[in-house]
CSV table of C-alpha atoms in Angstrom, one decimal:
chain,number,residue,atom,x,y,z
A,1,UNK,CA,-6.4,19.6,0.4
A,2,UNK,CA,-4.9,17.0,2.6
A,3,UNK,CA,-1.8,17.0,4.9
A,4,UNK,CA,0.8,14.4,4.4
A,5,UNK,CA,3.8,13.5,6.6
A,6,UNK,CA,6.8,11.9,4.8
A,7,UNK,CA,9.9,10.2,6.2
A,8,UNK,CA,12.5,9.4,3.6
A,9,UNK,CA,15.8,7.6,3.5
A,10,UNK,CA,18.1,9.9,1.5
A,11,UNK,CA,20.9,8.6,-0.8
A,12,UNK,CA,23.4,9.8,1.7
A,13,UNK,CA,21.9,7.4,4.3
A,14,UNK,CA,20.3,10.1,6.4
A,15,UNK,CA,16.5,10.1,7.2
A,16,UNK,CA,14.5,13.2,6.7
A,17,UNK,CA,10.9,14.1,7.7
A,18,UNK,CA,8.9,16.6,5.8
A,19,UNK,CA,5.3,17.9,5.7
A,20,UNK,CA,3.3,18.5,2.6
A,21,UNK,CA,-0.1,19.8,1.5
A,22,UNK,CA,-1.6,18.2,-1.6
A,23,UNK,CA,-4.9,17.6,-3.3
A,24,UNK,CA,-7.2,15.0,-1.6
A,25,UNK,CA,-7.4,13.0,-4.8
A,26,UNK,CA,-6.8,9.3,-5.5
A,27,UNK,CA,-3.3,10.0,-7.0
A,28,UNK,CA,-2.0,11.6,-3.8
A,29,UNK,CA,-4.1,9.7,-1.2
A,30,UNK,CA,-2.9,6.4,-2.6
A,31,UNK,CA,0.6,7.3,-1.5
A,32,UNK,CA,-0.3,7.1,2.2
A,33,UNK,CA,-3.5,5.0,2.6
A,34,UNK,CA,-2.7,1.3,2.6
A,35,UNK,CA,-2.1,0.4,6.3
A,36,UNK,CA,-4.0,1.6,9.3
A,37,UNK,CA,-2.1,2.3,12.5
A,38,UNK,CA,-1.5,-0.9,14.3
A,39,UNK,CA,-0.8,-3.1,11.3
A,40,UNK,CA,2.0,-5.5,12.1
A,41,UNK,CA,4.7,-5.7,9.5
A,42,UNK,CA,7.0,-8.7,9.4
A,43,UNK,CA,10.7,-7.9,9.8
A,44,UNK,CA,13.8,-10.0,10.5
A,45,UNK,CA,13.4,-8.9,14.2
A,46,UNK,CA,9.8,-9.9,14.4
A,47,UNK,CA,6.5,-8.1,13.8
A,48,UNK,CA,6.7,-4.3,14.1
A,49,UNK,CA,3.7,-1.9,14.1
A,50,UNK,CA,3.6,0.2,10.9
A,51,UNK,CA,3.8,3.4,12.9
A,52,UNK,CA,7.1,2.2,14.5
A,53,UNK,CA,8.9,1.6,11.3
A,54,UNK,CA,11.7,4.0,10.4
A,55,UNK,CA,13.5,4.7,7.1
A,56,UNK,CA,16.3,2.1,6.7
A,57,UNK,CA,14.5,-0.6,8.7
A,58,UNK,CA,14.5,-4.0,7.0
A,59,UNK,CA,11.1,-5.7,6.3
A,60,UNK,CA,10.5,-9.2,5.1
A,61,UNK,CA,9.4,-9.6,1.5
A,62,UNK,CA,7.3,-12.4,0.0
A,63,UNK,CA,9.6,-13.4,-2.8
A,64,UNK,CA,13.1,-12.6,-1.6
A,65,UNK,CA,15.5,-11.3,1.1
A,66,UNK,CA,14.5,-8.5,3.5
A,67,UNK,CA,14.5,-5.0,2.0
A,68,UNK,CA,15.1,-1.6,3.5
A,69,UNK,CA,12.2,0.8,3.9
A,70,UNK,CA,13.2,3.8,1.8
A,71,UNK,CA,10.1,5.9,2.3
A,72,UNK,CA,7.1,6.1,4.7
A,73,UNK,CA,4.1,8.3,4.1
A,74,UNK,CA,1.1,8.9,6.4
A,75,UNK,CA,-2.0,11.0,6.6
A,76,UNK,CA,-5.1,11.2,8.9
A,77,UNK,CA,-8.4,9.8,7.9
A,78,UNK,CA,-11.4,11.4,9.6
A,79,UNK,CA,-14.6,9.6,8.5
A,80,UNK,CA,-16.9,12.3,9.7
A,81,UNK,CA,-15.0,14.9,7.8
A,82,UNK,CA,-14.7,13.3,4.4
A,83,UNK,CA,-13.3,15.6,1.7
A,84,UNK,CA,-15.5,16.0,-1.4
A,85,UNK,CA,-12.7,14.9,-3.8
A,86,UNK,CA,-11.4,12.1,-1.6
A,87,UNK,CA,-11.7,8.5,-2.6
A,88,UNK,CA,-11.4,7.4,1.1
A,89,UNK,CA,-14.9,6.4,2.2
A,90,UNK,CA,-13.9,4.0,5.0
A,91,UNK,CA,-11.4,1.2,5.9
A,92,UNK,CA,-11.5,-2.4,5.0
A,93,UNK,CA,-11.2,-5.0,7.8
A,94,UNK,CA,-9.9,-8.4,6.8
A,95,UNK,CA,-11.1,-11.0,9.3
A,96,UNK,CA,-8.6,-13.6,10.3
A,97,UNK,CA,-11.3,-16.3,10.6
A,98,UNK,CA,-12.4,-15.6,7.1
A,99,UNK,CA,-9.1,-16.7,5.6
A,100,UNK,CA,-7.5,-20.2,5.3
A,101,UNK,CA,-4.2,-18.5,5.9
A,102,UNK,CA,-3.2,-19.9,9.3
A,103,UNK,CA,-0.3,-17.4,9.6
A,104,UNK,CA,-2.8,-14.5,9.9
A,105,UNK,CA,-2.1,-12.5,13.0
A,106,UNK,CA,-5.6,-11.4,13.8
A,107,UNK,CA,-7.8,-9.0,11.9
A,108,UNK,CA,-6.1,-6.5,9.6
A,109,UNK,CA,-7.4,-3.0,9.0
A,110,UNK,CA,-6.4,-1.5,5.6
A,111,UNK,CA,-7.0,1.6,3.6
A,112,UNK,CA,-9.0,1.2,0.5
A,113,UNK,CA,-6.0,1.9,-1.7
A,114,UNK,CA,-4.1,-1.2,-0.5
A,115,UNK,CA,-3.5,-4.2,-2.8
A,116,UNK,CA,-3.2,-7.8,-1.7
A,117,UNK,CA,-1.1,-10.4,-3.4
A,118,UNK,CA,-3.3,-13.2,-4.8
A,119,UNK,CA,-1.6,-16.5,-5.9
A,120,UNK,CA,-2.9,-19.3,-8.1
A,121,UNK,CA,-1.2,-22.0,-10.2
A,122,UNK,CA,-3.8,-21.3,-12.9
A,123,UNK,CA,-2.3,-17.8,-13.3
A,124,UNK,CA,1.1,-19.2,-14.1
A,125,UNK,CA,-0.5,-21.3,-16.9
A,126,UNK,CA,-2.6,-18.5,-18.3
A,127,UNK,CA,-0.5,-15.3,-18.0
A,128,UNK,CA,3.0,-16.6,-17.1
A,129,UNK,CA,3.1,-15.4,-13.5
A,130,UNK,CA,1.8,-17.1,-10.4
A,131,UNK,CA,0.6,-14.0,-8.5
A,132,UNK,CA,-1.1,-10.7,-9.1
A,133,UNK,CA,-2.1,-7.7,-7.0
A,134,UNK,CA,-5.8,-7.0,-6.4
A,135,UNK,CA,-7.3,-3.9,-4.8
A,136,UNK,CA,-8.6,-4.7,-1.3
A,137,UNK,CA,-11.7,-2.7,-2.1
A,138,UNK,CA,-12.5,-5.3,-4.7
A,139,UNK,CA,-12.5,-8.0,-2.1
A,140,UNK,CA,-15.2,-6.6,0.1
A,141,UNK,CA,-17.8,-9.4,0.6
A,142,UNK,CA,-19.3,-8.6,4.0
A,143,UNK,CA,-17.8,-11.7,5.5
A,144,UNK,CA,-14.0,-12.0,5.2
A,145,UNK,CA,-13.6,-8.4,4.1
A,146,UNK,CA,-15.9,-5.6,4.9
A,147,UNK,CA,-16.0,-1.8,4.9
A,148,UNK,CA,-15.9,-0.1,8.3
A,149,UNK,CA,-16.2,3.5,9.4
A,150,UNK,CA,-14.0,4.2,12.4
A,151,UNK,CA,-15.7,6.4,15.1
A,152,UNK,CA,-12.7,8.7,15.3
A,153,UNK,CA,-9.7,9.7,13.2
A,154,UNK,CA,-7.2,7.0,12.1
A,155,UNK,CA,-3.6,7.4,11.0
A,156,UNK,CA,-3.0,5.7,7.6
A,157,UNK,CA,0.4,4.7,6.3
A,158,UNK,CA,2.2,3.4,3.2
A,159,UNK,CA,5.8,2.3,2.7
A,160,UNK,CA,8.1,2.1,-0.2
A,161,UNK,CA,11.0,-0.4,-0.3
A,162,UNK,CA,14.2,-0.4,-2.3
A,163,UNK,CA,12.3,-2.2,-5.0
A,164,UNK,CA,8.6,-2.8,-5.4
A,165,UNK,CA,7.6,-5.8,-3.4
A,166,UNK,CA,4.9,-7.5,-1.2
A,167,UNK,CA,5.4,-7.5,2.5
A,168,UNK,CA,3.5,-9.3,5.3
A,169,UNK,CA,1.0,-7.3,7.3
A,170,UNK,CA,-0.6,-9.4,10.0
A,171,UNK,CA,0.4,-12.4,7.9
A,172,UNK,CA,-1.2,-11.1,4.7
A,173,UNK,CA,0.9,-10.2,1.6
A,174,UNK,CA,0.3,-6.5,0.8
A,175,UNK,CA,2.2,-4.5,-1.8
A,176,UNK,CA,4.6,-1.7,-1.0
A,177,UNK,CA,4.0,1.6,-2.7
A,178,UNK,CA,4.4,2.1,-6.5
A,179,UNK,CA,2.4,4.7,-8.5
A,180,UNK,CA,1.9,2.2,-11.4
A,181,UNK,CA,2.8,2.2,-15.0
A,182,UNK,CA,2.2,5.2,-17.2
A,183,UNK,CA,0.9,7.5,-14.5
A,184,UNK,CA,3.2,10.3,-15.4
A,185,UNK,CA,1.7,10.5,-18.9
A,186,UNK,CA,-1.6,11.5,-17.4
A,187,UNK,CA,-0.3,14.4,-15.4
A,188,UNK,CA,0.3,18.0,-16.2
A,189,UNK,CA,3.7,19.5,-15.3
A,190,UNK,CA,2.5,21.2,-12.1
A,191,UNK,CA,0.8,18.1,-10.7
A,192,UNK,CA,3.8,15.9,-11.7
A,193,UNK,CA,6.2,18.2,-9.9
A,194,UNK,CA,3.9,18.4,-6.8
A,195,UNK,CA,3.6,14.6,-6.7
A,196,UNK,CA,7.3,14.0,-7.0
A,197,UNK,CA,8.0,16.4,-4.2
A,198,UNK,CA,6.5,13.8,-1.9
A,199,UNK,CA,9.5,11.6,-2.7
A,200,UNK,CA,12.7,13.6,-1.9
A,201,UNK,CA,14.9,10.5,-2.7
A,202,UNK,CA,13.9,10.3,-6.4
A,203,UNK,CA,14.0,12.7,-9.4
A,204,UNK,CA,11.7,11.1,-11.9
A,205,UNK,CA,9.0,8.4,-12.3
A,206,UNK,CA,11.4,5.9,-13.7
A,207,UNK,CA,13.2,5.9,-10.3
A,208,UNK,CA,10.2,3.9,-8.9
A,209,UNK,CA,11.4,1.0,-10.9
A,210,UNK,CA,9.4,-1.9,-12.3
A,211,UNK,CA,6.3,-3.4,-10.7
A,212,UNK,CA,7.1,-6.7,-9.0
A,213,UNK,CA,3.7,-8.2,-9.9
A,214,UNK,CA,0.9,-7.3,-12.4
A,215,UNK,CA,-2.1,-5.5,-11.0
A,216,UNK,CA,-5.5,-7.0,-11.7
A,217,UNK,CA,-9.1,-6.4,-10.6
A,218,UNK,CA,-11.0,-9.1,-8.8
A,219,UNK,CA,-13.3,-9.6,-11.7
A,220,UNK,CA,-10.5,-10.1,-14.1
A,221,UNK,CA,-8.7,-12.5,-11.7
A,222,UNK,CA,-11.8,-14.6,-11.3
A,223,UNK,CA,-12.4,-14.7,-15.1
A,224,UNK,CA,-8.9,-16.2,-15.4
A,225,UNK,CA,-9.0,-18.6,-12.5
A,226,UNK,CA,-12.6,-19.9,-12.7
A,227,UNK,CA,-12.8,-20.4,-16.5
């Protein structure tokens, strides 16, 4: 089991913090393991460390106006105490020098459940959209993105916005939280209820809304853009 800390913007406008215990499985860990402590999120007021965001704060989005953060989840990752069922085996460091993106604000440390927005004009031609979300774990190449094992515990975070979006973390476009399409169909009643309890501001999976971008593996992306 894993401990989760949740901060939620309630419909009434108040913020509420709660603590939860849930299975250390990919379904639950993905809710809170995108950004490592220290990631700088772009906001209208300038870069803000992920751990300093609060429900209701505005964050810049890639494709539109700033959106309010409606939910923040966090958990501790202890490399030396990896849980048997956990998918968290390390963190992924994105090296600023390994990217052509001149807006990158230094190296970025992400959890393995983060997804990065990848853009290409070829995508627009082939699938009708110009950008897709690719798991950061697929991008590990030992040069611009590589797996690291921190020497001590690291606090991991994820955020949800009013609608699914991509936000800037150290200048890279990273998606906000969304469980994905059809997840609820794979869950039993008890797990479904436990999962939704992490999100006090919603009642059902439909409340997560639509995905802003398709999700795609690196291999599928390369097969589309290189052929």
